[in-house]
Amino acid sequence: MSTDRIKLIGVPYDAKSSFLNGPVDAPDAIRKALFSGASNLFSESGFDLGKLGGFREEADLEIENSEAGFDVIAEATSKMLAADSRPIFLGGDHSITFPLVKAIAQSHRPSTIVHLDAHPDLYDEFEEDRFSHACPFARIMEESLTDRLIQIGIRTANEHQREQAEKFGVEMIELPEIPTDLGFSPDDTVYISLDLDVFDPAFAPGISHHEPGGMTVREVIGIIHSINAPIIGADVVELNPHRDVNGVTAMVAAKMVKEIVGKMAV
Ligand code: MN
Ligand code: MN
């Protein structure tokens, strides 16, 4: 495919964070790590993100970081996306995944969402907010924006979220289980939603909700590389640059962008 369809889009938004703010500043931090002289722009598969047409860097979505801003994320995304583009969004807190997937689903609904996270984010509501960053996958499943939701890296499920997973038919794979074959069929299309707290905080301390016992960078790269179906969109969310240590989490986020774009470009 023509790789200029791959678009890098910042979504500076954290008004739905329940604990700490900070992800509003994440798009800049991830881009700074991605384009720093500390590393090159090659994915491990050998795709050069730096070559002409490797991907297109778009401006950040123009949104207010407030309740009102949330309503316009889907609209702004729809306007920006041509039907055949493959966006990779730099969050932002995880609440943005619902409006982003809603916008994408208008033109190419993903058959499967691969969701990497310490948390299931399936709350019916959290602190009286149905659009909290703890709820996006409940909203996505209610609106049937995908056929199949696979959650990987989960280590905080409670009774309510297990009931929600059961209700929506979510495939919740809890640590220590790490799947090796996600069982795609030839017609599947995949959206990846990567919450950086899926990693053990030792690898990615710059997040709001430290949850020990998480995945290694190599394990998550292994999951991304194992996806043998077209990736039509992705987000990398929940970087909190104010909690980062020497920019290591921003660099992990940038590495994930390179590996996801490398797979998108295949
Ligand atoms: Mn999340
Ligand atoms: Mn999380």
PDB file of C-alpha atoms and ligand atoms in Angstrom:
ATOM      1  CA  MET A   1       0.000   0.000   0.000  1.00  0.00           C
ATOM      2  CA  SER A   2       0.969   3.595  -0.398  1.00  0.00           C
ATOM      3  CA  THR A   3       2.539   4.463   2.907  1.00  0.00           C
ATOM      4  CA  ASP A   4       1.629   8.138   2.762  1.00  0.00           C
ATOM      5  CA  ARG A   5      -1.764   6.919   3.957  1.00  0.00           C
ATOM      6  CA  ILE A   6      -0.199   6.279   7.365  1.00  0.00           C
ATOM      7  CA  LYS A   7      -0.861   9.388   9.433  1.00  0.00           C
ATOM      8  CA  LEU A   8       0.611  10.344  12.783  1.00  0.00           C
ATOM      9  CA  ILE A   9      -1.952  12.453  14.649  1.00  0.00           C
ATOM     10  CA  GLY A  10      -1.599  13.974  18.130  1.00  0.00           C
ATOM     11  CA  VAL A  11      -4.630  14.070  20.409  1.00  0.00           C
ATOM     12  CA  PRO A  12      -3.695  16.398  23.305  1.00  0.00           C
ATOM     13  CA  TYR A  13      -6.512  15.554  25.698  1.00  0.00           C
ATOM     14  CA  ASP A  14      -6.669  14.409  29.321  1.00  0.00           C
ATOM     15  CA  ALA A  15      -9.922  15.856  30.658  1.00  0.00           C
ATOM     16  CA  LYS A  16     -11.235  12.325  31.337  1.00  0.00           C
ATOM     17  CA  SER A  17      -8.324  11.190  33.511  1.00  0.00           C
ATOM     18  CA  SER A  18      -9.522  10.041  36.927  1.00  0.00           C
ATOM     19  CA  PHE A  19      -6.313  10.341  38.945  1.00  0.00           C
ATOM     20  CA  LEU A  20      -3.664  12.643  37.487  1.00  0.00           C
ATOM     21  CA  ASN A  21      -3.378  14.939  34.509  1.00  0.00           C
ATOM     22  CA  GLY A  22      -0.406  14.997  32.153  1.00  0.00           C
ATOM     23  CA  PRO A  23      -1.280  13.052  28.970  1.00  0.00           C
ATOM     24  CA  VAL A  24      -2.332  16.346  27.340  1.00  0.00           C
ATOM     25  CA  ASP A  25       1.408  16.985  26.940  1.00  0.00           C
ATOM     26  CA  ALA A  26       2.193  13.488  25.630  1.00  0.00           C
ATOM     27  CA  PRO A  27       1.983  14.005  21.831  1.00  0.00           C
ATOM     28  CA  ASP A  28       4.849  16.512  21.933  1.00  0.00           C
ATOM     29  CA  ALA A  29       6.916  14.253  24.208  1.00  0.00           C
ATOM     30  CA  ILE A  30       6.439  11.205  21.961  1.00  0.00           C
ATOM     31  CA  ARG A  31       7.307  13.139  18.794  1.00  0.00           C
ATOM     32  CA  LYS A  32      10.388  14.577  20.495  1.00  0.00           C
ATOM     33  CA  ALA A  33      11.557  11.042  21.365  1.00  0.00           C
ATOM     34  CA  LEU A  34      10.670   9.689  17.920  1.00  0.00           C
ATOM     35  CA  PHE A  35      12.657  12.350  16.062  1.00  0.00           C
ATOM     36  CA  SER A  36      15.516  12.688  18.544  1.00  0.00           C
ATOM     37  CA  GLY A  37      19.029  11.881  17.420  1.00  0.00           C
ATOM     38  CA  ALA A  38      19.215   9.088  20.009  1.00  0.00           C
ATOM     39  CA  SER A  39      17.789   6.487  17.639  1.00  0.00           C
ATOM     40  CA  ASN A  40      16.957   6.045  13.970  1.00  0.00           C
ATOM     41  CA  LEU A  41      13.527   5.771  12.348  1.00  0.00           C
ATOM     42  CA  PHE A  42      13.694   2.128  11.298  1.00  0.00           C
ATOM     43  CA  SER A  43      11.263  -0.473  12.574  1.00  0.00           C
ATOM     44  CA  GLU A  44      12.790  -3.822  13.474  1.00  0.00           C
ATOM     45  CA  SER A  45      11.232  -5.209  10.278  1.00  0.00           C
ATOM     46  CA  GLY A  46      13.409  -2.795   8.274  1.00  0.00           C
ATOM     47  CA  PHE A  47      10.769  -0.213   7.345  1.00  0.00           C
ATOM     48  CA  ASP A  48      12.177   3.317   7.264  1.00  0.00           C
ATOM     49  CA  LEU A  49       9.676   5.760   8.764  1.00  0.00           C
ATOM     50  CA  GLY A  50      12.034   8.561   7.766  1.00  0.00           C
ATOM     51  CA  LYS A  51      11.871   7.990   4.025  1.00  0.00           C
ATOM     52  CA  LEU A  52       9.680  10.199   1.865  1.00  0.00           C
ATOM     53  CA  GLY A  53       6.134   8.881   2.187  1.00  0.00           C
ATOM     54  CA  GLY A  54       7.063   6.663   5.130  1.00  0.00           C
ATOM     55  CA  PHE A  55       4.232   8.277   6.986  1.00  0.00           C
ATOM     56  CA  ARG A  56       2.627  11.665   7.172  1.00  0.00           C
ATOM     57  CA  GLU A  57       2.852  13.806  10.254  1.00  0.00           C
ATOM     58  CA  GLU A  58      -0.416  15.653  10.710  1.00  0.00           C
ATOM     59  CA  ALA A  59      -1.144  18.557  13.028  1.00  0.00           C
ATOM     60  CA  ASP A  60      -2.655  17.761  16.413  1.00  0.00           C
ATOM     61  CA  LEU A  61      -6.433  17.501  16.488  1.00  0.00           C
ATOM     62  CA  GLU A  62      -7.807  20.930  17.303  1.00  0.00           C
ATOM     63  CA  ILE A  63      -9.751  20.233  20.452  1.00  0.00           C
ATOM     64  CA  GLU A  64     -10.346  21.897  23.763  1.00  0.00           C
ATOM     65  CA  ASN A  65      -9.013  19.948  26.718  1.00  0.00           C
ATOM     66  CA  SER A  66     -12.398  19.967  28.463  1.00  0.00           C
ATOM     67  CA  GLU A  67     -15.734  18.158  28.578  1.00  0.00           C
ATOM     68  CA  ALA A  68     -16.714  20.041  25.442  1.00  0.00           C
ATOM     69  CA  GLY A  69     -13.558  18.878  23.686  1.00  0.00           C
ATOM     70  CA  PHE A  70     -14.547  15.264  24.042  1.00  0.00           C
ATOM     71  CA  ASP A  71     -17.617  15.771  21.884  1.00  0.00           C
ATOM     72  CA  VAL A  72     -15.622  17.100  18.964  1.00  0.00           C
ATOM     73  CA  ILE A  73     -12.875  14.451  18.863  1.00  0.00           C
ATOM     74  CA  ALA A  74     -14.947  12.119  16.659  1.00  0.00           C
ATOM     75  CA  GLU A  75     -16.026  14.965  14.408  1.00  0.00           C
ATOM     76  CA  ALA A  76     -12.497  16.325  14.014  1.00  0.00           C
ATOM     77  CA  THR A  77     -11.176  12.823  13.308  1.00  0.00           C
ATOM     78  CA  SER A  78     -13.815  12.120  10.639  1.00  0.00           C
ATOM     79  CA  LYS A  79     -12.984  15.376   8.880  1.00  0.00           C
ATOM     80  CA  MET A  80      -9.283  14.659   8.882  1.00  0.00           C
ATOM     81  CA  LEU A  81      -9.426  11.082   7.703  1.00  0.00           C
ATOM     82  CA  ALA A  82      -9.837  10.068   4.113  1.00  0.00           C
ATOM     83  CA  ALA A  83     -11.540   6.700   3.869  1.00  0.00           C
ATOM     84  CA  ASP A  84      -8.344   4.848   3.022  1.00  0.00           C
ATOM     85  CA  SER A  85      -5.956   6.422   5.539  1.00  0.00           C
ATOM     86  CA  ARG A  86      -4.392   4.491   8.392  1.00  0.00           C
ATOM     87  CA  PRO A  87      -4.048   6.736  11.434  1.00  0.00           C
ATOM     88  CA  ILE A  88      -1.820   6.236  14.433  1.00  0.00           C
ATOM     89  CA  PHE A  89      -2.959   8.514  17.236  1.00  0.00           C
ATOM     90  CA  LEU A  90      -0.707   9.813  19.993  1.00  0.00           C
ATOM     91  CA  GLY A  91      -2.838  10.309  23.127  1.00  0.00           C
ATOM     92  CA  GLY A  92      -4.016  11.680  25.299  1.00  0.00           C
ATOM     93  CA  ASP A  93      -5.741   9.667  27.981  1.00  0.00           C
ATOM     94  CA  HIS A  94      -7.552   6.439  27.101  1.00  0.00           C
ATOM     95  CA  SER A  95     -11.000   8.068  26.896  1.00  0.00           C
ATOM     96  CA  ILE A  96     -10.125   9.187  23.344  1.00  0.00           C
ATOM     97  CA  THR A  97     -10.252   5.634  21.985  1.00  0.00           C
ATOM     98  CA  PHE A  98     -14.066   5.617  21.949  1.00  0.00           C
ATOM     99  CA  PRO A  99     -14.525   8.710  19.732  1.00  0.00           C
ATOM    100  CA  LEU A 100     -11.518   7.751  17.585  1.00  0.00           C
ATOM    101  CA  VAL A 101     -12.821   4.245  16.862  1.00  0.00           C
ATOM    102  CA  LYS A 102     -16.303   5.648  16.328  1.00  0.00           C
ATOM    103  CA  ALA A 103     -14.948   7.976  13.644  1.00  0.00           C
ATOM    104  CA  ILE A 104     -12.878   5.268  11.961  1.00  0.00           C
ATOM    105  CA  ALA A 105     -15.765   2.790  12.018  1.00  0.00           C
ATOM    106  CA  GLN A 106     -17.798   5.100   9.776  1.00  0.00           C
ATOM    107  CA  SER A 107     -15.520   4.271   6.857  1.00  0.00           C
ATOM    108  CA  HIS A 108     -13.738   1.050   7.844  1.00  0.00           C
ATOM    109  CA  ARG A 109     -14.976  -0.671  10.948  1.00  0.00           C
ATOM    110  CA  PRO A 110     -12.241  -2.853  12.486  1.00  0.00           C
ATOM    111  CA  SER A 111     -13.301  -6.487  12.875  1.00  0.00           C
ATOM    112  CA  THR A 112     -10.975  -6.778  15.880  1.00  0.00           C
ATOM    113  CA  ILE A 113      -9.516  -4.443  18.480  1.00  0.00           C
ATOM    114  CA  VAL A 114      -6.324  -5.593  20.197  1.00  0.00           C
ATOM    115  CA  HIS A 115      -6.267  -3.712  23.501  1.00  0.00           C
ATOM    116  CA  LEU A 116      -3.047  -3.780  25.554  1.00  0.00           C
ATOM    117  CA  ASP A 117      -3.537  -2.435  29.084  1.00  0.00           C
ATOM    118  CA  ALA A 118      -3.125  -3.209  32.795  1.00  0.00           C
ATOM    119  CA  HIS A 119      -6.838  -2.297  33.086  1.00  0.00           C
ATOM    120  CA  PRO A 120      -9.903  -3.600  31.226  1.00  0.00           C
ATOM    121  CA  ASP A 121     -11.417  -0.047  30.963  1.00  0.00           C
ATOM    122  CA  LEU A 122     -14.875  -1.637  30.838  1.00  0.00           C
ATOM    123  CA  TYR A 123     -16.601   0.271  33.642  1.00  0.00           C
ATOM    124  CA  ASP A 124     -20.210   1.128  32.892  1.00  0.00           C
ATOM    125  CA  GLU A 125     -19.389   4.426  34.611  1.00  0.00           C
ATOM    126  CA  PHE A 126     -16.532   5.645  36.739  1.00  0.00           C
ATOM    127  CA  GLU A 127     -16.967   8.431  39.285  1.00  0.00           C
ATOM    128  CA  GLU A 128     -20.304   9.219  37.652  1.00  0.00           C
ATOM    129  CA  ASP A 129     -18.727   9.657  34.216  1.00  0.00           C
ATOM    130  CA  ARG A 130     -19.629   7.211  31.437  1.00  0.00           C
ATOM    131  CA  PHE A 131     -16.868   8.672  29.265  1.00  0.00           C
ATOM    132  CA  SER A 132     -14.032   8.390  31.803  1.00  0.00           C
ATOM    133  CA  HIS A 133     -10.730   6.866  30.679  1.00  0.00           C
ATOM    134  CA  ALA A 134     -11.902   3.819  32.692  1.00  0.00           C
ATOM    135  CA  CYS A 135     -14.918   3.279  30.353  1.00  0.00           C
ATOM    136  CA  PRO A 136     -14.027   3.495  26.631  1.00  0.00           C
ATOM    137  CA  PHE A 137     -14.341  -0.213  25.844  1.00  0.00           C
ATOM    138  CA  ALA A 138     -17.815  -0.441  27.426  1.00  0.00           C
ATOM    139  CA  ARG A 139     -18.948   2.329  25.055  1.00  0.00           C
ATOM    140  CA  ILE A 140     -17.227   0.715  22.046  1.00  0.00           C
ATOM    141  CA  MET A 141     -18.903  -2.636  22.696  1.00  0.00           C
ATOM    142  CA  GLU A 142     -22.329  -1.087  23.350  1.00  0.00           C
ATOM    143  CA  GLU A 143     -22.177   0.589  19.954  1.00  0.00           C
ATOM    144  CA  SER A 144     -20.873  -2.578  18.242  1.00  0.00           C
ATOM    145  CA  LEU A 145     -17.920  -0.684  16.781  1.00  0.00           C
ATOM    146  CA  THR A 146     -16.032  -3.996  16.436  1.00  0.00           C
ATOM    147  CA  ASP A 147     -16.840  -7.722  16.371  1.00  0.00           C
ATOM    148  CA  ARG A 148     -14.059  -8.845  18.636  1.00  0.00           C
ATOM    149  CA  LEU A 149     -12.229  -7.208  21.542  1.00  0.00           C
ATOM    150  CA  ILE A 150      -9.055  -8.958  22.740  1.00  0.00           C
ATOM    151  CA  GLN A 151      -7.520  -7.563  25.935  1.00  0.00           C
ATOM    152  CA  ILE A 152      -3.902  -8.423  26.783  1.00  0.00           C
ATOM    153  CA  GLY A 153      -1.794  -7.601  29.855  1.00  0.00           C
ATOM    154  CA  ILE A 154      -4.787  -7.241  32.190  1.00  0.00           C
ATOM    155  CA  ARG A 155      -3.974  -7.447  35.902  1.00  0.00           C
ATOM    156  CA  THR A 156      -6.618  -5.382  37.728  1.00  0.00           C
ATOM    157  CA  ALA A 157      -9.980  -6.952  36.800  1.00  0.00           C
ATOM    158  CA  ASN A 158     -12.654  -6.700  39.485  1.00  0.00           C
ATOM    159  CA  GLU A 159     -16.081  -8.315  39.693  1.00  0.00           C
ATOM    160  CA  HIS A 160     -17.893  -5.536  37.829  1.00  0.00           C
ATOM    161  CA  GLN A 161     -15.398  -5.528  34.975  1.00  0.00           C
ATOM    162  CA  ARG A 162     -15.530  -9.327  34.703  1.00  0.00           C
ATOM    163  CA  GLU A 163     -19.320  -9.084  34.413  1.00  0.00           C
ATOM    164  CA  GLN A 164     -18.941  -6.436  31.723  1.00  0.00           C
ATOM    165  CA  ALA A 165     -16.451  -8.621  29.826  1.00  0.00           C
ATOM    166  CA  GLU A 166     -18.884 -11.535  30.003  1.00  0.00           C
ATOM    167  CA  LYS A 167     -21.797  -9.349  28.887  1.00  0.00           C
ATOM    168  CA  PHE A 168     -19.930  -8.015  25.853  1.00  0.00           C
ATOM    169  CA  GLY A 169     -18.109 -11.250  24.952  1.00  0.00           C
ATOM    170  CA  VAL A 170     -14.698  -9.670  25.525  1.00  0.00           C
ATOM    171  CA  GLU A 171     -11.675 -11.991  25.314  1.00  0.00           C
ATOM    172  CA  MET A 172      -9.870 -10.837  28.447  1.00  0.00           C
ATOM    173  CA  ILE A 173      -6.441 -12.460  28.612  1.00  0.00           C
ATOM    174  CA  GLU A 174      -4.988 -11.856  32.043  1.00  0.00           C
ATOM    175  CA  LEU A 175      -1.322 -11.957  32.996  1.00  0.00           C
ATOM    176  CA  PRO A 176       0.660 -14.135  33.340  1.00  0.00           C
ATOM    177  CA  GLU A 177      -0.914 -15.531  30.159  1.00  0.00           C
ATOM    178  CA  ILE A 178       0.580 -14.011  27.006  1.00  0.00           C
ATOM    179  CA  PRO A 179      -1.015 -15.239  23.774  1.00  0.00           C
ATOM    180  CA  THR A 180       1.144 -16.354  20.861  1.00  0.00           C
ATOM    181  CA  ASP A 181      -1.587 -16.701  18.221  1.00  0.00           C
ATOM    182  CA  LEU A 182      -4.564 -14.344  18.198  1.00  0.00           C
ATOM    183  CA  GLY A 183      -6.384 -16.453  15.619  1.00  0.00           C
ATOM    184  CA  PHE A 184      -7.058 -13.980  12.824  1.00  0.00           C
ATOM    185  CA  SER A 185      -8.813 -14.975   9.620  1.00  0.00           C
ATOM    186  CA  PRO A 186      -7.908 -13.540   6.182  1.00  0.00           C
ATOM    187  CA  ASP A 187     -10.662 -10.939   6.150  1.00  0.00           C
ATOM    188  CA  ASP A 188      -9.917  -9.502   9.572  1.00  0.00           C
ATOM    189  CA  THR A 189      -8.870  -5.889  10.098  1.00  0.00           C
ATOM    190  CA  VAL A 190      -7.275  -4.750  13.325  1.00  0.00           C
ATOM    191  CA  TYR A 191      -7.183  -1.596  15.440  1.00  0.00           C
ATOM    192  CA  ILE A 192      -4.504  -1.568  18.172  1.00  0.00           C
ATOM    193  CA  SER A 193      -5.101   0.398  21.375  1.00  0.00           C
ATOM    194  CA  LEU A 194      -1.947   0.517  23.474  1.00  0.00           C
ATOM    195  CA  ASP A 195      -2.147   1.904  27.004  1.00  0.00           C
ATOM    196  CA  LEU A 196       1.438   2.339  28.188  1.00  0.00           C
ATOM    197  CA  ASP A 197       0.557   1.037  31.653  1.00  0.00           C
ATOM    198  CA  VAL A 198       0.476  -2.451  30.104  1.00  0.00           C
ATOM    199  CA  PHE A 199       4.248  -2.388  30.658  1.00  0.00           C
ATOM    200  CA  ASP A 200       5.746  -3.045  34.017  1.00  0.00           C
ATOM    201  CA  PRO A 201       6.440   0.370  35.596  1.00  0.00           C
ATOM    202  CA  ALA A 202      10.119  -0.603  35.563  1.00  0.00           C
ATOM    203  CA  PHE A 203      10.048  -0.185  31.767  1.00  0.00           C
ATOM    204  CA  ALA A 204       7.574   2.682  31.590  1.00  0.00           C
ATOM    205  CA  PRO A 205       7.381   4.777  34.776  1.00  0.00           C
ATOM    206  CA  GLY A 206       5.919   7.840  33.017  1.00  0.00           C
ATOM    207  CA  ILE A 207       2.267   6.910  33.412  1.00  0.00           C
ATOM    208  CA  SER A 208      -0.455   7.920  35.876  1.00  0.00           C
ATOM    209  CA  HIS A 209      -1.407   4.479  37.238  1.00  0.00           C
ATOM    210  CA  HIS A 210       1.621   2.406  38.233  1.00  0.00           C
ATOM    211  CA  GLU A 211       0.590  -1.263  38.229  1.00  0.00           C
ATOM    212  CA  PRO A 212       3.488  -3.589  39.020  1.00  0.00           C
ATOM    213  CA  GLY A 213       3.745  -7.051  37.476  1.00  0.00           C
ATOM    214  CA  GLY A 214       3.392  -5.877  33.887  1.00  0.00           C
ATOM    215  CA  MET A 215       4.774  -6.843  30.512  1.00  0.00           C
ATOM    216  CA  THR A 216       8.249  -6.268  29.132  1.00  0.00           C
ATOM    217  CA  VAL A 217       8.881  -4.120  26.078  1.00  0.00           C
ATOM    218  CA  ARG A 218       9.990  -7.245  24.214  1.00  0.00           C
ATOM    219  CA  GLU A 219       6.762  -9.114  25.059  1.00  0.00           C
ATOM    220  CA  VAL A 220       4.593  -6.278  23.737  1.00  0.00           C
ATOM    221  CA  ILE A 221       6.676  -5.985  20.556  1.00  0.00           C
ATOM    222  CA  GLY A 222       6.147  -9.748  20.157  1.00  0.00           C
ATOM    223  CA  ILE A 223       2.357  -9.257  20.288  1.00  0.00           C
ATOM    224  CA  ILE A 224       2.499  -6.437  17.710  1.00  0.00           C
ATOM    225  CA  HIS A 225       4.694  -8.507  15.375  1.00  0.00           C
ATOM    226  CA  SER A 226       2.355 -11.506  15.713  1.00  0.00           C
ATOM    227  CA  ILE A 227      -0.643  -9.613  14.264  1.00  0.00           C
ATOM    228  CA  ASN A 228      -0.989 -11.183  10.829  1.00  0.00           C
ATOM    229  CA  ALA A 229      -3.960  -9.119   9.621  1.00  0.00           C
ATOM    230  CA  PRO A 230      -4.072  -5.561   8.231  1.00  0.00           C
ATOM    231  CA  ILE A 231      -3.728  -2.898  10.929  1.00  0.00           C
ATOM    232  CA  ILE A 232      -6.100  -0.095   9.944  1.00  0.00           C
ATOM    233  CA  GLY A 233      -5.512   2.181  12.916  1.00  0.00           C
ATOM    234  CA  ALA A 234      -3.876   2.456  16.318  1.00  0.00           C
ATOM    235  CA  ASP A 235      -3.471   4.623  19.361  1.00  0.00           C
ATOM    236  CA  VAL A 236      -0.680   4.911  21.943  1.00  0.00           C
ATOM    237  CA  VAL A 237      -2.161   6.474  25.067  1.00  0.00           C
ATOM    238  CA  GLU A 238      -1.649   7.417  28.716  1.00  0.00           C
ATOM    239  CA  LEU A 239       1.934   8.710  28.617  1.00  0.00           C
ATOM    240  CA  ASN A 240       2.255  11.175  31.490  1.00  0.00           C
ATOM    241  CA  PRO A 241       5.459  13.114  30.706  1.00  0.00           C
ATOM    242  CA  HIS A 242       5.410  14.762  34.157  1.00  0.00           C
ATOM    243  CA  ARG A 243       5.998  11.361  35.769  1.00  0.00           C
ATOM    244  CA  ASP A 244       8.624  10.196  33.289  1.00  0.00           C
ATOM    245  CA  VAL A 245      12.246   9.500  34.222  1.00  0.00           C
ATOM    246  CA  ASN A 246      14.834  10.766  31.710  1.00  0.00           C
ATOM    247  CA  GLY A 247      12.275  10.382  28.931  1.00  0.00           C
ATOM    248  CA  VAL A 248      12.480   6.567  28.950  1.00  0.00           C
ATOM    249  CA  THR A 249       8.696   6.104  28.743  1.00  0.00           C
ATOM    250  CA  ALA A 250       8.415   8.573  25.874  1.00  0.00           C
ATOM    251  CA  MET A 251      11.091   6.520  24.102  1.00  0.00           C
ATOM    252  CA  VAL A 252       9.137   3.307  24.750  1.00  0.00           C
ATOM    253  CA  ALA A 253       6.079   5.033  23.235  1.00  0.00           C
ATOM    254  CA  ALA A 254       8.147   6.127  20.222  1.00  0.00           C
ATOM    255  CA  LYS A 255       9.460   2.569  19.808  1.00  0.00           C
ATOM    256  CA  MET A 256       5.871   1.270  19.792  1.00  0.00           C
ATOM    257  CA  VAL A 257       4.970   3.845  17.118  1.00  0.00           C
ATOM    258  CA  LYS A 258       7.853   2.573  14.971  1.00  0.00           C
ATOM    259  CA  GLU A 259       6.873  -1.075  15.369  1.00  0.00           C
ATOM    260  CA  ILE A 260       3.163  -0.429  14.710  1.00  0.00           C
ATOM    261  CA  VAL A 261       3.889   1.714  11.640  1.00  0.00           C
ATOM    262  CA  GLY A 262       6.333  -0.981  10.464  1.00  0.00           C
ATOM    263  CA  LYS A 263       3.468  -3.503  10.590  1.00  0.00           C
ATOM    264  CA  MET A 264       0.958  -1.099   9.018  1.00  0.00           C
ATOM    265  CA  ALA A 265       3.286  -0.564   6.093  1.00  0.00           C
ATOM    266  CA  VAL A 266       3.487  -4.261   5.202  1.00  0.00           C
TER     267      VAL A 266
HETATM  268 MN    MN B   1      -6.480   2.218  29.597  1.00  0.00          MN
HETATM  269 MN    MN B   2      -4.416   1.357  31.978  1.00  0.00          MN
END
